[in-house]
Amino acid sequence: MREDLHVYDNVLQLVGNTPLINLNKIIKDFPGKYSAKIEAFNPGHSSKDRIALYIIEEAERKGILKPGDTIIETTSGNTGFSIAMVSCIKGYNCILAVSSKSSKDKIDMLKTMGAKVHVCPANVPADDPRSYYEVAKRLHSEIKGSVYINQYFNELNIDAHFNSTGPEIWKQTEGSITHLVACSGTGGTISGTARFLKSKNPEVKILGIDAFGSVLKKYHETKEFDKDEIYPYRIEGLGKNLIPSATDFEMIDKFMKVSDEDAAHTARELARTEGLFLGYTSGAAMQGLKQYQEDGEFDENSNVVLIFPDHGSRYMSKIYSDDWMNEQCFLDTQKDSKSQSIEI
Ligand code: PMP
């Protein structure tokens, strides 16, 4: 059992210092050691608590934010939840422009935390006035004294992970990590964590995860923005239809793309095998690790750390719903259903 019985002043004191948990069954007979950083243990149930708290406190330190001011952001849900949580404790208004691809659960949660939510169409170009980027920019220019977090283009997103996720993993592995496997959306998590780990040991390999339908992998390989790579996909928070400056591509050794279907099945497998009830991108990270392993990336000396970004409760109406899986034509065999329900 956990031994920490400390009493905290408020929920923000619980951000970070998430557990690293060994993976046992899902890795079968893969060579080496595998563990996962479970970001769902943050109080807002995702890695985004780290950047929300860090960026807001940096703005306070610089005198940019004072109580009663408004914080604006574009978000697939998690960053919004974290900003809303920090805002209610610190006394800020929170306005969020979110993609229509975000689950209804996530949008309802944001509203519950006191945020004002603008739902914007997912499948329009980033420069379309209806996109969540453009809506956030417009609100920022219209509302006096507002701060736009702009996570995709904010260097502090990288710094947040450089100062927390990176040092934690280094400490938790006692400097023995050989590979980091992490999803890339804004790129803040993988870039900041990688910068710290590589500053300690330049040999640590950084293996990124991208989605089919996203430009990141191709851009990493060619330095060219290829519009033909872009098409709609289902995984929220993974990959991108633009090049975020919060991604330090130099830090990333390789990218692997994973499919919506494989990531969904692997998320379900994590629950069944490891008892870890996690989000869609955690399934994507685990699926990517399997594909890297098939490519011979690891050996018996490997000490591989995965980052699992958020909690499964946010995906009940998606990957953990047999109905949703059926609608996507992802469930076609008996073995895939969550459990065998017996009706009496
Ligand atoms: N997983 C989820 C569920 C996310 O919301 C995000 C952020 N968009 C990521 C992974 C990727 O993290 P980052 O933005 O730091 O690259």
Short mmCIF file of C-alpha atoms and ligand atoms in Angstrom, two decimals:
data_model
loop_
_atom_site.label_atom_id
_atom_site.label_comp_id
_atom_site.label_asym_id
_atom_site.label_seq_id
_atom_site.Cartn_x
_atom_site.Cartn_y
_atom_site.Cartn_z
CA MET A 1 0.00 0.00 0.00
CA ARG A 2 1.01 3.60 -0.53
CA GLU A 3 2.77 5.10 2.47
CA ASP A 4 2.28 8.82 1.88
CA LEU A 5 -0.25 10.19 4.41
CA HIS A 6 0.68 13.84 3.99
CA VAL A 7 -2.09 16.47 4.26
CA TYR A 8 -2.07 19.00 1.40
CA ASP A 9 -3.20 22.64 1.28
CA ASN A 10 -4.90 22.22 -2.08
CA VAL A 11 -5.07 19.88 -5.03
CA LEU A 12 -2.32 21.70 -6.97
CA GLN A 13 0.29 20.39 -4.55
CA LEU A 14 -0.41 16.93 -5.94
CA VAL A 15 0.65 17.76 -9.50
CA GLY A 16 3.61 15.68 -10.71
CA ASN A 17 5.65 12.98 -8.98
CA THR A 18 3.49 10.35 -10.68
CA PRO A 19 4.35 6.67 -10.18
CA LEU A 20 6.47 4.58 -12.52
CA ILE A 21 4.94 1.10 -12.70
CA ASN A 22 6.56 -1.99 -14.19
CA LEU A 23 4.72 -3.68 -17.03
CA ASN A 24 4.49 -7.41 -16.54
CA LYS A 25 2.09 -9.33 -18.76
CA ILE A 26 1.49 -7.17 -21.82
CA ILE A 27 5.17 -7.19 -22.75
CA LYS A 28 5.12 -11.01 -23.02
CA ASP A 29 8.68 -12.18 -23.73
CA PHE A 30 10.04 -8.89 -25.06
CA PRO A 31 13.74 -8.53 -24.16
CA GLY A 32 14.62 -5.96 -21.46
CA LYS A 33 12.67 -4.11 -18.78
CA TYR A 34 9.54 -2.00 -19.34
CA SER A 35 7.83 0.50 -17.07
CA ALA A 36 5.25 3.21 -17.52
CA LYS A 37 4.83 6.68 -16.03
CA ILE A 38 1.14 6.85 -15.14
CA GLU A 39 0.11 10.47 -15.64
CA ALA A 40 -3.48 9.67 -14.65
CA PHE A 41 -2.22 9.96 -11.05
CA ASN A 42 -2.10 13.73 -11.45
CA PRO A 43 -5.13 15.35 -9.74
CA GLY A 44 -6.58 16.38 -13.14
CA HIS A 45 -5.88 12.80 -14.35
CA SER A 46 -3.43 13.77 -17.10
CA SER A 47 0.09 15.01 -17.86
CA LYS A 48 -1.44 18.39 -18.78
CA ASP A 49 -1.64 19.39 -15.10
CA ARG A 50 2.11 19.91 -15.28
CA ILE A 51 2.02 22.43 -18.13
CA ALA A 52 -1.09 24.26 -16.86
CA LEU A 53 0.45 24.84 -13.44
CA TYR A 54 3.91 25.66 -14.79
CA ILE A 55 2.79 28.12 -17.48
CA ILE A 56 0.29 29.89 -15.21
CA GLU A 57 2.83 30.23 -12.41
CA GLU A 58 5.43 31.56 -14.88
CA ALA A 59 2.90 34.20 -16.00
CA GLU A 60 2.28 35.11 -12.33
CA ARG A 61 6.02 35.38 -11.67
CA LYS A 62 6.36 37.73 -14.65
CA GLY A 63 3.41 39.83 -13.39
CA ILE A 64 1.34 39.07 -16.51
CA LEU A 65 -1.56 37.44 -14.61
CA LYS A 66 -3.49 38.79 -11.67
CA PRO A 67 -6.61 37.36 -9.95
CA GLY A 68 -9.77 37.95 -11.98
CA ASP A 69 -7.90 37.83 -15.32
CA THR A 70 -8.95 35.44 -18.09
CA ILE A 71 -6.98 32.46 -19.37
CA ILE A 72 -7.75 31.26 -22.92
CA GLU A 73 -6.67 28.03 -24.57
CA THR A 74 -7.24 25.65 -27.44
CA THR A 75 -7.40 22.09 -26.22
CA SER A 76 -8.49 18.55 -26.97
CA GLY A 77 -9.81 18.48 -23.44
CA ASN A 78 -7.04 17.55 -21.05
CA THR A 79 -5.16 20.85 -21.07
CA GLY A 80 -8.48 22.61 -20.69
CA PHE A 81 -9.41 20.53 -17.67
CA SER A 82 -6.04 21.24 -16.06
CA ILE A 83 -6.24 24.99 -16.78
CA ALA A 84 -9.81 25.06 -15.42
CA MET A 85 -8.63 23.27 -12.26
CA VAL A 86 -5.71 25.66 -11.72
CA SER A 87 -7.99 28.63 -12.53
CA CYS A 88 -10.59 27.75 -9.91
CA ILE A 89 -7.97 27.44 -7.18
CA LYS A 90 -6.15 30.63 -8.21
CA GLY A 91 -9.21 32.74 -9.10
CA TYR A 92 -8.99 33.16 -12.90
CA ASN A 93 -11.70 32.96 -15.57
CA CYS A 94 -11.10 30.14 -18.03
CA ILE A 95 -12.29 30.13 -21.67
CA LEU A 96 -11.61 27.07 -23.83
CA ALA A 97 -11.93 26.57 -27.60
CA VAL A 98 -12.17 22.80 -28.11
CA SER A 99 -12.32 20.47 -31.11
CA SER A 100 -15.65 18.83 -31.93
CA LYS A 101 -13.65 15.55 -31.95
CA SER A 102 -13.37 15.75 -28.14
CA SER A 103 -15.64 13.35 -26.26
CA LYS A 104 -18.86 14.70 -24.75
CA ASP A 105 -17.60 13.51 -21.36
CA LYS A 106 -14.55 15.76 -21.66
CA ILE A 107 -16.62 18.80 -22.67
CA ASP A 108 -19.05 18.23 -19.78
CA MET A 109 -16.12 17.91 -17.38
CA LEU A 110 -14.67 21.25 -18.53
CA LYS A 111 -18.00 22.94 -17.91
CA THR A 112 -18.24 21.29 -14.49
CA MET A 113 -14.87 22.83 -13.59
CA GLY A 114 -16.27 26.28 -14.35
CA ALA A 115 -14.79 26.78 -17.81
CA LYS A 116 -16.65 28.51 -20.65
CA VAL A 117 -16.41 26.16 -23.65
CA HIS A 118 -16.53 26.97 -27.40
CA VAL A 119 -16.87 23.78 -29.50
CA CYS A 120 -15.22 24.22 -32.94
CA PRO A 121 -15.28 21.91 -36.01
CA ALA A 122 -12.38 19.38 -36.02
CA ASN A 123 -11.89 18.86 -39.73
CA VAL A 124 -11.21 22.39 -40.97
CA PRO A 125 -7.70 23.74 -41.74
CA ALA A 126 -5.88 25.37 -38.82
CA ASP A 127 -6.11 28.80 -40.51
CA ASP A 128 -9.89 28.58 -41.04
CA PRO A 129 -11.69 31.21 -38.90
CA ARG A 130 -13.84 28.39 -37.43
CA SER A 131 -10.81 26.35 -36.22
CA TYR A 132 -10.16 26.28 -32.50
CA TYR A 133 -6.84 28.09 -33.02
CA GLU A 134 -8.48 31.01 -34.79
CA VAL A 135 -11.39 31.18 -32.32
CA ALA A 136 -8.94 31.33 -29.38
CA LYS A 137 -6.86 34.04 -31.09
CA ARG A 138 -9.97 36.11 -31.76
CA LEU A 139 -11.19 35.79 -28.14
CA HIS A 140 -7.73 36.76 -26.89
CA SER A 141 -7.76 39.93 -28.99
CA GLU A 142 -11.31 40.79 -27.89
CA ILE A 143 -10.94 40.20 -24.12
CA LYS A 144 -8.83 42.77 -22.27
CA GLY A 145 -6.26 41.40 -19.81
CA SER A 146 -6.52 37.86 -21.19
CA VAL A 147 -3.64 35.40 -21.44
CA TYR A 148 -3.47 32.88 -24.31
CA ILE A 149 -1.61 29.74 -23.22
CA ASN A 150 -1.07 28.62 -26.85
CA GLN A 151 0.35 25.22 -25.89
CA TYR A 152 1.36 24.28 -29.46
CA PHE A 153 3.62 27.31 -29.81
CA ASN A 154 4.72 27.96 -26.24
CA GLU A 155 8.29 27.05 -25.29
CA LEU A 156 7.19 26.88 -21.65
CA ASN A 157 5.27 23.70 -22.54
CA ILE A 158 8.67 22.08 -23.15
CA ASP A 159 10.18 23.67 -20.03
CA ALA A 160 7.38 22.27 -17.83
CA HIS A 161 8.40 18.72 -18.73
CA PHE A 162 12.13 19.54 -18.70
CA ASN A 163 11.68 20.62 -15.07
CA SER A 164 9.39 17.82 -13.87
CA THR A 165 8.73 14.72 -16.02
CA GLY A 166 12.36 14.41 -17.13
CA PRO A 167 13.96 14.66 -13.66
CA GLU A 168 11.32 12.33 -12.17
CA ILE A 169 12.00 9.59 -14.74
CA TRP A 170 15.76 10.01 -14.32
CA LYS A 171 15.39 9.62 -10.54
CA GLN A 172 12.87 6.78 -10.72
CA THR A 173 15.12 4.74 -13.03
CA GLU A 174 18.26 5.79 -11.12
CA GLY A 175 19.68 6.98 -14.43
CA SER A 176 19.35 3.57 -16.07
CA ILE A 177 16.71 4.45 -18.71
CA THR A 178 17.82 3.50 -22.24
CA HIS A 179 14.65 4.33 -24.26
CA LEU A 180 11.73 6.73 -23.82
CA VAL A 181 8.51 5.96 -25.71
CA ALA A 182 6.07 8.88 -25.77
CA CYS A 183 3.20 10.29 -27.80
CA SER A 184 3.56 13.57 -29.61
CA GLY A 185 0.73 16.08 -29.87
CA THR A 186 1.99 19.53 -29.00
CA GLY A 187 5.30 17.72 -28.52
CA GLY A 188 5.85 19.31 -25.12
CA THR A 189 5.96 16.05 -23.19
CA ILE A 190 8.38 14.19 -25.44
CA SER A 191 10.60 17.22 -26.15
CA GLY A 192 10.96 18.48 -22.57
CA THR A 193 11.43 15.01 -21.10
CA ALA A 194 13.93 14.15 -23.85
CA ARG A 195 15.91 17.37 -23.36
CA PHE A 196 16.38 16.54 -19.70
CA LEU A 197 17.19 12.87 -20.22
CA LYS A 198 19.64 13.60 -23.06
CA SER A 199 21.30 16.30 -20.94
CA LYS A 200 22.04 13.52 -18.44
CA ASN A 201 22.84 10.82 -20.98
CA PRO A 202 22.90 11.66 -24.72
CA GLU A 203 22.61 7.93 -25.48
CA VAL A 204 19.00 7.70 -24.28
CA LYS A 205 16.88 6.94 -27.37
CA ILE A 206 13.71 8.95 -27.82
CA LEU A 207 11.00 7.04 -29.69
CA GLY A 208 7.99 9.11 -30.69
CA ILE A 209 4.45 7.96 -31.45
CA ASP A 210 2.39 9.62 -34.19
CA ALA A 211 -1.02 8.92 -35.77
CA PHE A 212 -1.90 7.96 -39.34
CA GLY A 213 -3.42 11.19 -40.67
CA SER A 214 -0.81 13.40 -38.95
CA VAL A 215 2.20 15.23 -40.45
CA LEU A 216 4.74 14.81 -37.63
CA LYS A 217 6.57 11.64 -38.72
CA LYS A 218 7.00 12.76 -42.33
CA TYR A 219 8.12 16.24 -41.21
CA HIS A 220 10.69 14.68 -38.86
CA GLU A 221 12.11 12.62 -41.71
CA THR A 222 12.01 15.15 -44.55
CA LYS A 223 11.70 18.60 -42.88
CA GLU A 224 8.85 19.16 -45.32
CA PHE A 225 5.23 19.85 -44.47
CA ASP A 226 3.29 17.35 -46.59
CA LYS A 227 -0.41 18.20 -46.74
CA ASP A 228 -1.13 14.79 -48.31
CA GLU A 229 -0.34 13.15 -44.97
CA ILE A 230 -3.37 14.83 -43.41
CA TYR A 231 -6.73 13.08 -43.11
CA PRO A 232 -9.27 12.61 -40.29
CA TYR A 233 -8.53 10.09 -37.56
CA ARG A 234 -10.05 9.23 -34.20
CA ILE A 235 -7.31 9.34 -31.56
CA GLU A 236 -7.60 12.59 -29.60
CA GLY A 237 -4.42 14.40 -28.57
CA LEU A 238 -2.00 12.41 -30.78
CA GLY A 239 -0.31 13.79 -33.91
CA LYS A 240 -1.09 17.07 -35.65
CA ASN A 241 -2.17 18.76 -38.88
CA LEU A 242 0.45 21.50 -38.40
CA ILE A 243 4.03 21.73 -37.14
CA PRO A 244 4.00 22.83 -33.46
CA SER A 245 6.99 24.87 -32.32
CA ALA A 246 6.56 23.18 -28.92
CA THR A 247 8.09 20.10 -30.58
CA ASP A 248 11.88 19.94 -30.60
CA PHE A 249 12.29 17.51 -33.51
CA GLU A 250 16.06 17.37 -32.91
CA MET A 251 15.43 15.55 -29.62
CA ILE A 252 13.41 12.76 -31.23
CA ASP A 253 15.27 9.84 -32.78
CA LYS A 254 12.35 8.22 -34.60
CA PHE A 255 8.60 8.28 -35.01
CA MET A 256 6.21 5.33 -35.35
CA LYS A 257 2.65 5.69 -36.60
CA VAL A 258 -0.15 3.69 -35.01
CA SER A 259 -3.69 3.09 -36.27
CA ASP A 260 -6.90 4.08 -34.50
CA GLU A 261 -7.95 0.45 -34.39
CA ASP A 262 -4.72 -1.00 -32.98
CA ALA A 263 -4.46 1.75 -30.35
CA ALA A 264 -8.03 1.12 -29.19
CA HIS A 265 -7.47 -2.64 -28.82
CA THR A 266 -4.18 -2.11 -27.02
CA ALA A 267 -5.78 0.31 -24.54
CA ARG A 268 -8.32 -2.43 -23.73
CA GLU A 269 -5.49 -4.95 -23.44
CA LEU A 270 -3.69 -2.69 -20.90
CA ALA A 271 -6.79 -2.80 -18.72
CA ARG A 272 -7.19 -6.60 -18.98
CA THR A 273 -3.53 -7.50 -18.52
CA GLU A 274 -2.02 -4.85 -16.25
CA GLY A 275 -5.16 -3.51 -14.51
CA LEU A 276 -4.36 -0.08 -15.96
CA PHE A 277 -7.50 1.79 -17.08
CA LEU A 278 -6.05 4.48 -19.33
CA GLY A 279 -6.81 6.78 -22.26
CA TYR A 280 -6.67 6.25 -26.01
CA THR A 281 -3.14 7.66 -26.40
CA SER A 282 -1.84 5.29 -23.70
CA GLY A 283 -3.08 2.48 -25.96
CA ALA A 284 -1.29 4.25 -28.83
CA ALA A 285 1.98 4.48 -26.88
CA MET A 286 1.82 0.79 -25.91
CA GLN A 287 0.91 -0.19 -29.47
CA GLY A 288 3.85 1.86 -30.77
CA LEU A 289 6.16 0.11 -28.31
CA LYS A 290 5.00 -3.27 -29.67
CA GLN A 291 5.76 -2.11 -33.22
CA TYR A 292 9.21 -0.82 -32.20
CA GLN A 293 9.85 -4.20 -30.55
CA GLU A 294 8.83 -6.02 -33.76
CA ASP A 295 11.39 -3.84 -35.58
CA GLY A 296 14.09 -5.13 -33.19
CA GLU A 297 14.53 -1.83 -31.33
CA PHE A 298 15.12 -3.42 -27.89
CA ASP A 299 17.46 -6.03 -26.41
CA GLU A 300 18.03 -7.60 -22.97
CA ASN A 301 19.91 -4.46 -21.80
CA SER A 302 17.03 -2.13 -22.62
CA ASN A 303 15.29 -0.23 -19.83
CA VAL A 304 12.29 1.24 -21.61
CA VAL A 305 10.03 3.89 -20.08
CA LEU A 306 6.65 4.71 -21.60
CA ILE A 307 4.57 7.74 -20.78
CA PHE A 308 0.84 7.03 -20.43
CA PRO A 309 -0.79 10.49 -20.65
CA ASP A 310 -4.30 10.15 -19.18
CA HIS A 311 -7.08 8.13 -17.57
CA GLY A 312 -9.64 5.77 -19.13
CA SER A 313 -12.69 7.40 -17.56
CA ARG A 314 -12.57 10.05 -20.29
CA TYR A 315 -13.18 7.45 -23.01
CA MET A 316 -16.16 5.47 -21.70
CA SER A 317 -18.32 6.50 -24.66
CA LYS A 318 -15.49 5.71 -27.11
CA ILE A 319 -12.90 2.94 -26.89
CA TYR A 320 -14.46 1.34 -23.79
CA SER A 321 -17.91 1.20 -25.38
CA ASP A 322 -18.57 -1.96 -27.42
CA ASP A 323 -21.22 0.01 -29.33
CA TRP A 324 -18.70 2.67 -30.37
CA MET A 325 -16.12 0.01 -31.28
CA ASN A 326 -18.76 -1.73 -33.43
CA GLU A 327 -19.68 1.52 -35.16
CA GLN A 328 -16.02 1.94 -36.16
CA CYS A 329 -15.97 -1.72 -37.32
CA PHE A 330 -13.21 -2.32 -34.74
CA LEU A 331 -15.00 -5.22 -32.98
CA ASP A 332 -15.43 -8.18 -35.21
CA THR A 333 -14.41 -11.09 -33.07
CA GLN A 334 -15.82 -12.48 -29.85
CA LYS A 335 -12.50 -12.16 -28.03
CA ASP A 336 -12.51 -8.39 -28.42
CA SER A 337 -15.58 -7.65 -26.32
CA LYS A 338 -14.81 -6.16 -22.90
CA SER A 339 -15.99 -9.17 -20.94
CA GLN A 340 -18.57 -11.81 -21.39
CA SER A 341 -21.73 -10.52 -19.80
CA ILE A 342 -24.08 -13.20 -18.57
CA GLU A 343 -27.76 -12.40 -18.49
CA ILE A 344 -29.88 -14.23 -15.96
N1 PMP B 1 -2.28 12.17 -24.96
C1 PMP B 1 -3.34 12.95 -24.70
C2 PMP B 1 -4.61 12.32 -24.22
C3 PMP B 1 -3.27 14.34 -24.90
O1 PMP B 1 -4.34 15.12 -24.66
C4 PMP B 1 -2.05 14.88 -25.40
C5 PMP B 1 -1.95 16.36 -25.63
N2 PMP B 1 -2.51 16.84 -26.81
C6 PMP B 1 -0.98 14.02 -25.66
C7 PMP B 1 -1.13 12.68 -25.41
C8 PMP B 1 0.33 14.50 -26.23
O2 PMP B 1 1.10 15.24 -25.31
P1 PMP B 1 1.91 16.50 -25.82
O3 PMP B 1 0.91 17.53 -26.23
O4 PMP B 1 2.73 16.94 -24.67
O5 PMP B 1 2.72 16.08 -27.00
#
